Coordinates of C-alpha atoms in Angstrom, one line a residue:
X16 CA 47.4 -66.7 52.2
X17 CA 47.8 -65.6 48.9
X18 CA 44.7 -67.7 47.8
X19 CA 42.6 -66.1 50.1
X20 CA 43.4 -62.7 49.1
X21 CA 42.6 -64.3 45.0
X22 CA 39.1 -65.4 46.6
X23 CA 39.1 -61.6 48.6
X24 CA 39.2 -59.8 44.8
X25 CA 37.3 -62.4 43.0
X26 CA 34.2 -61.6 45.3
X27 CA 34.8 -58.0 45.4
X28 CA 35.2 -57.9 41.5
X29 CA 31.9 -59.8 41.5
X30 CA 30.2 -58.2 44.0
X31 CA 30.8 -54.7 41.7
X32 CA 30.0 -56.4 38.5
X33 CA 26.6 -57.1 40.5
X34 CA 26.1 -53.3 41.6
X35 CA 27.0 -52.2 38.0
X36 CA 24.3 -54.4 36.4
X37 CA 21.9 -53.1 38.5
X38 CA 23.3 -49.6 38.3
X39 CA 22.8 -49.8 34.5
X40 CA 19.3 -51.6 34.9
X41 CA 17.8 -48.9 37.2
X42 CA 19.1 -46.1 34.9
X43 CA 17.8 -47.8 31.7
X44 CA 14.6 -48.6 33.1
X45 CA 14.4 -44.6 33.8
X46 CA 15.6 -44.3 30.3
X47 CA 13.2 -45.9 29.4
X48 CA 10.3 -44.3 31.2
X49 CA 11.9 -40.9 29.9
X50 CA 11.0 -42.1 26.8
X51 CA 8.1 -43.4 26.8
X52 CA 7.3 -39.8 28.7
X53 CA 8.0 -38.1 25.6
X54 CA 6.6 -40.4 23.3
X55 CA 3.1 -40.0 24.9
X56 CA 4.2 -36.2 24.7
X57 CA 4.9 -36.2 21.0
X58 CA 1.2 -38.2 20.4
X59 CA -0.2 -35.1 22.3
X60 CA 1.8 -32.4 20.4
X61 CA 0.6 -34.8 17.0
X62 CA -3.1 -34.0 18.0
X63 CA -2.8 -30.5 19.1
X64 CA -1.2 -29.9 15.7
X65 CA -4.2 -32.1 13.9
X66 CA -5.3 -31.1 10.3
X67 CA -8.7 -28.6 11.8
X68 CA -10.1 -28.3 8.4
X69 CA -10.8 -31.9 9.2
X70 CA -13.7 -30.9 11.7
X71 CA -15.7 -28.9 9.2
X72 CA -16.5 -29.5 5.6
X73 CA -13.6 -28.5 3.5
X74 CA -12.4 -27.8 -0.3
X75 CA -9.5 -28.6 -1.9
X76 CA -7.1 -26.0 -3.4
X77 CA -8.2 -27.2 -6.7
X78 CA -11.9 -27.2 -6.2
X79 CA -11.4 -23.5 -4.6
X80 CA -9.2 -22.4 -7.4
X81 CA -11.8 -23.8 -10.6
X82 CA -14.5 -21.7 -8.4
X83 CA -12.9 -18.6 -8.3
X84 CA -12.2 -18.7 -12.1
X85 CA -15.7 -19.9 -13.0
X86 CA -16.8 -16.8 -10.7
X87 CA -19.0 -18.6 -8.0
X88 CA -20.9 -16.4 -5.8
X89 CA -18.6 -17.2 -2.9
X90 CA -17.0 -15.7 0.2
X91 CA -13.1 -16.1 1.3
X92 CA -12.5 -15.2 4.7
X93 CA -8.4 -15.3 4.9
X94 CA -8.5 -15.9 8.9
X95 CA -4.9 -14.8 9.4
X96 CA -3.1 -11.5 10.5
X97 CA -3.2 -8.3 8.6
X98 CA 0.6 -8.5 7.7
X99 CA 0.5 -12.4 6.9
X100 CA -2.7 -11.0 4.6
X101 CA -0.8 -7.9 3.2
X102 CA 2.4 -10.5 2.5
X103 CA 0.3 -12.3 0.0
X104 CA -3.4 -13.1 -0.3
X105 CA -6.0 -15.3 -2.7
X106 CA -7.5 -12.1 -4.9
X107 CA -10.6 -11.5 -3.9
X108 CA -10.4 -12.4 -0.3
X109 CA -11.3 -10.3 2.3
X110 CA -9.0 -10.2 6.0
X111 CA -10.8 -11.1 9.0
X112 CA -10.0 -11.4 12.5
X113 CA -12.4 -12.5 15.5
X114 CA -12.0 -8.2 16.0
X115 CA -13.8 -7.9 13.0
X116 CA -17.0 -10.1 14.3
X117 CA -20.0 -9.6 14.1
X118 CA -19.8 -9.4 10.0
X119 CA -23.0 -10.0 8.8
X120 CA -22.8 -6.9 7.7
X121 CA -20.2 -6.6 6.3
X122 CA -20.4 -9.4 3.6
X123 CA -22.7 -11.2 1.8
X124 CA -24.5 -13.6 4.5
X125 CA -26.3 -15.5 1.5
X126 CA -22.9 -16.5 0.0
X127 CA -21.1 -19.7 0.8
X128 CA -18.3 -18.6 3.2
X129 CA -14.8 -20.4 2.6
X130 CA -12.4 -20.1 5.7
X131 CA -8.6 -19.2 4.6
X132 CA -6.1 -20.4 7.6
X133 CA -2.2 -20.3 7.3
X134 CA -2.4 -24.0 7.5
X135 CA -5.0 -26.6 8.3
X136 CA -3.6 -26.4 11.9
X137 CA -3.8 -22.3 12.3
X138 CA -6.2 -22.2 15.5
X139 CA -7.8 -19.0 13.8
X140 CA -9.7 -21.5 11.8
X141 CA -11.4 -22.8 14.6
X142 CA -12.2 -19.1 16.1
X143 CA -13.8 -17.9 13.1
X144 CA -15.7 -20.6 12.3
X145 CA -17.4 -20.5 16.2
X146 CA -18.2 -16.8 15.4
X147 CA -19.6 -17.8 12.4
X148 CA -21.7 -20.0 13.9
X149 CA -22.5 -17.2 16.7
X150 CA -24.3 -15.6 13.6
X151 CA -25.8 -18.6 12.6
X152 CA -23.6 -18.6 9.3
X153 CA -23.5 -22.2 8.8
X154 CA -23.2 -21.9 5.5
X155 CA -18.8 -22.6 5.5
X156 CA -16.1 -24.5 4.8
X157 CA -12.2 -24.8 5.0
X158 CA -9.7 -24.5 2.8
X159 CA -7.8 -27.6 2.9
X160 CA -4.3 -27.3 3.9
X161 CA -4.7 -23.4 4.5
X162 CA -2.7 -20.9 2.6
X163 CA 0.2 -23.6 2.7
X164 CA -1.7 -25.5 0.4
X165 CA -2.6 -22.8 -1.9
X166 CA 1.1 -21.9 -2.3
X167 CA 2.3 -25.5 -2.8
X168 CA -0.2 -26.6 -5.5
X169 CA -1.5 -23.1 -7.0
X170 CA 0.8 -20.5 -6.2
X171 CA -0.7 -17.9 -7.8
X172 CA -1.2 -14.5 -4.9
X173 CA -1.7 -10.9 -5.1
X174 CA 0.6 -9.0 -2.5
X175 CA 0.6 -5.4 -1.2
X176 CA 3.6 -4.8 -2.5
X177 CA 7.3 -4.3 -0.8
X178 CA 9.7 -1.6 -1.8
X179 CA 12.6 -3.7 -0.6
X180 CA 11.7 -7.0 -2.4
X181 CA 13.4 -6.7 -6.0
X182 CA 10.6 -9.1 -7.1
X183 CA 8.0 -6.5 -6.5
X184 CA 10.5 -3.5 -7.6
X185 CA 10.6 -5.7 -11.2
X186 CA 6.9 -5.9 -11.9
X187 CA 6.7 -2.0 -11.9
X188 CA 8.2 0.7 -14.0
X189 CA 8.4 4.8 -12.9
X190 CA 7.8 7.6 -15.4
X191 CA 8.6 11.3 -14.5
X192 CA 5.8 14.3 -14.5
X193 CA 7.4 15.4 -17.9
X194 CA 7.6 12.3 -19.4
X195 CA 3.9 11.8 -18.9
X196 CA 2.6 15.4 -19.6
X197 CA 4.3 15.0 -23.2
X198 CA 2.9 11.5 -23.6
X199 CA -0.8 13.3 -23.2
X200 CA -0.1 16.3 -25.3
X201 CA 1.0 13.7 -27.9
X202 CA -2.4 11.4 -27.1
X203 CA -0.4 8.7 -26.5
X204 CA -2.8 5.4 -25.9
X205 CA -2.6 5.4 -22.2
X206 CA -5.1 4.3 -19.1
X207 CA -4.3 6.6 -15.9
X208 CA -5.6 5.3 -12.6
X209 CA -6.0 7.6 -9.6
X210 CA -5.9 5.2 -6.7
X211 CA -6.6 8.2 -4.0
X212 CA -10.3 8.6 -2.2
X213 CA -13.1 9.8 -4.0
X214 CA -12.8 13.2 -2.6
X215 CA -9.2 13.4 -2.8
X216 CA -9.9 12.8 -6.3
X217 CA -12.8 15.3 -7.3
X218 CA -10.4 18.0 -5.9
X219 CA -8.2 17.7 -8.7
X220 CA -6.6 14.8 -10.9
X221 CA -5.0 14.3 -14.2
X222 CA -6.9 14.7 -17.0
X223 CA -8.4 11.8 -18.5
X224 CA -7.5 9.9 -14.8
X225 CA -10.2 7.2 -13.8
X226 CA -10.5 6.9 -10.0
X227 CA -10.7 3.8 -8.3
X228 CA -9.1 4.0 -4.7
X229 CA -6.6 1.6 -3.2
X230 CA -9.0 0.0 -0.7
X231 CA -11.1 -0.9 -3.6
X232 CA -9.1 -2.2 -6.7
X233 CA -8.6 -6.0 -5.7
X234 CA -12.5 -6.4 -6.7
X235 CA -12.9 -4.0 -9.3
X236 CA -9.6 -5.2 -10.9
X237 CA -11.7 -5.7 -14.0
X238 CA -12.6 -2.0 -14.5
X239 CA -8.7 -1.9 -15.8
X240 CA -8.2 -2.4 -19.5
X241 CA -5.1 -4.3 -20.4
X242 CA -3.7 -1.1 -21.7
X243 CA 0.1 -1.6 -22.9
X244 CA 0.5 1.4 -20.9
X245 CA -0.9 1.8 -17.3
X246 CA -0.2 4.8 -15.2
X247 CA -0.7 4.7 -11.6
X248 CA -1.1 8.2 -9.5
X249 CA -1.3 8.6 -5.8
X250 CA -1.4 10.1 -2.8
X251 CA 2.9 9.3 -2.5
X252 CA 5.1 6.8 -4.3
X253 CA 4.2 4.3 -1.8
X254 CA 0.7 3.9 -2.3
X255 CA 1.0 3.7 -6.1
X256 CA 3.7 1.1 -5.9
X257 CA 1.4 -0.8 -3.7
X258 CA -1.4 -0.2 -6.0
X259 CA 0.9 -1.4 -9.1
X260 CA 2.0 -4.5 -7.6
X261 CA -1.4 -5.8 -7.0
X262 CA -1.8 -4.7 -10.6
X263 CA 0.6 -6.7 -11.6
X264 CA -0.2 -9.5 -9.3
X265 CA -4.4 -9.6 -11.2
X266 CA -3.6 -8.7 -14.6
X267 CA -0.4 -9.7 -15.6
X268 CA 0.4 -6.2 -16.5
X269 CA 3.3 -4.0 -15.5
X270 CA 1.8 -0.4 -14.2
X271 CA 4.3 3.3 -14.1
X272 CA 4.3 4.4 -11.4
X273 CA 4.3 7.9 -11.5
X274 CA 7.4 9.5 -9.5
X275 CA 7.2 12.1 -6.7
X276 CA 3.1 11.4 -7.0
X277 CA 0.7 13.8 -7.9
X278 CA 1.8 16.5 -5.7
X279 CA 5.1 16.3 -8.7
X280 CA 2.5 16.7 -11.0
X281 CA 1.1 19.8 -8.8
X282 CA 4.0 21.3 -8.3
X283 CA 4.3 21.6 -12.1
X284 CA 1.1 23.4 -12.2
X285 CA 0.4 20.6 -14.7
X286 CA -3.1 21.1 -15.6
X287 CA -5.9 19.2 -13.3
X288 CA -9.4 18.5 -14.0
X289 CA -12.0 18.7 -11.4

């Protein structure tokens, strides 16, 4: 009796070893197939995310940077949003969105056009360069490696300027409406930019001011000696700390910013020239 109840176990302890085998086959074989599932998903993800620079001609952050210092008659298009382009930027490049198309009139079309993405994956790369074509501006290449790249091996960026970054707070200094209306009495050497419109400008500005507004000083950067002392007056504070940074930023300089703006100057009834 009792040997038949040992043989009783032995094949129900076998029989569920049997079931637990196949148990863990069937659930390793969907393991397994799990896997395999997201491996073939992970080799799709890997192309989606493909280097697109890769599908047009490109230039490397090197080659790009040694023709923007020999001054080549070229084009950058930075491809990405205004605030990634406001953030930082390559100086001298110009933000544009598929909004922005068509732009043949807007640049020069005979120029070689370089595309500026945030990375050689940013899918604005491949939208500009289809409205490009759309235009028949064939004439373009990709910057390798996008503005990625360009930080990694160059690094070197001209920003808007942010009043809550203390980086950008330290490339600028402030000088009071007094301090500067003594500085000219005394003919201090000085250069005083006026970054407001043309018209805000010819209705009255600080003597000796040269007008060059905001919108335009990333390309006429040059028109701004490398004075020791660079004042920078505005419509408000903001503007002429924005204007300062990207001074700072081109030229290696450190601007004043003039506090309160010129409507501190105004209210002085400093003297203006029209």
């Amino acid at each position: 009796m009792q040997n038949k109840k040992n043989e009783q176990m032995a094949l129900a302890t076998g029989f569920a070893l049997i079931l637990l085998v196949a148990v863990i086959t069937v659930f390793r074989s969907g393991s397994l197939s799990f896997d395999k599932k997201n491996s073939d998903s992970g080799a799709s993800s890997a192309k989606d995310s493909r280097d697109l620079s890769k599908n047009y001609s490109s230039v490397s952050t090197s080659d790009l940077q040694k023709k923007i210092g020999s001054q080549s008659s070229i084009v950058l298009l930075d491809a990405r949003s205004f605030e990634d382009y406001a953030k930082e930027h390559i100086m001298g490049s110009i933000n544009m969105t598929s909004d922005d198309f068509p732009i043949a009139d807007k640049i020069d079309a005979s120029k070689p056009i370089v595309i500026i993405g945030a990375s050689g994956t940013d899918g604005s790369i491949d939208t500009i360069a289809q409205e490009l074509k759309k235009e028949n501006l064939n004439n373009f290449s990709v910057l390798s490696g996008g503005m990625d790249a360009w930080d990694r091996l160059v690094g070197l960026t001209v920003t808007y300027g942010d009043p809550t970054s203390f980086v950008d707070q330290s490339k600028v200094s402030y000088v009071e409406a007094d301090s500067l209306k003594a500085a000219l009495d005394a003919k201090a050497p000085m250069f005083i930019l006026d970054v407001r419109t043309t018209d805000e400008f010819s209705q009255g500005h600080i003597p000796g001011a040269i007008n060059i507004p905001f919108e335009d000083l990333e390309k006429r950067h040059s028109e701004v000696p490398a004075f020791e002392r660079i004042v920078v007056s505005g419509v408000n504070e903001l503007q002429e700390f924005q204007a300062a940074v990207q001074l700072y930023d081109m030229n290696a300089v450190s601007p004043f910013v003039l506090k309160g703006a010129i409507s501190q100057w105004q209210q002085k009834n400093y003297p203006l020239d029209k």
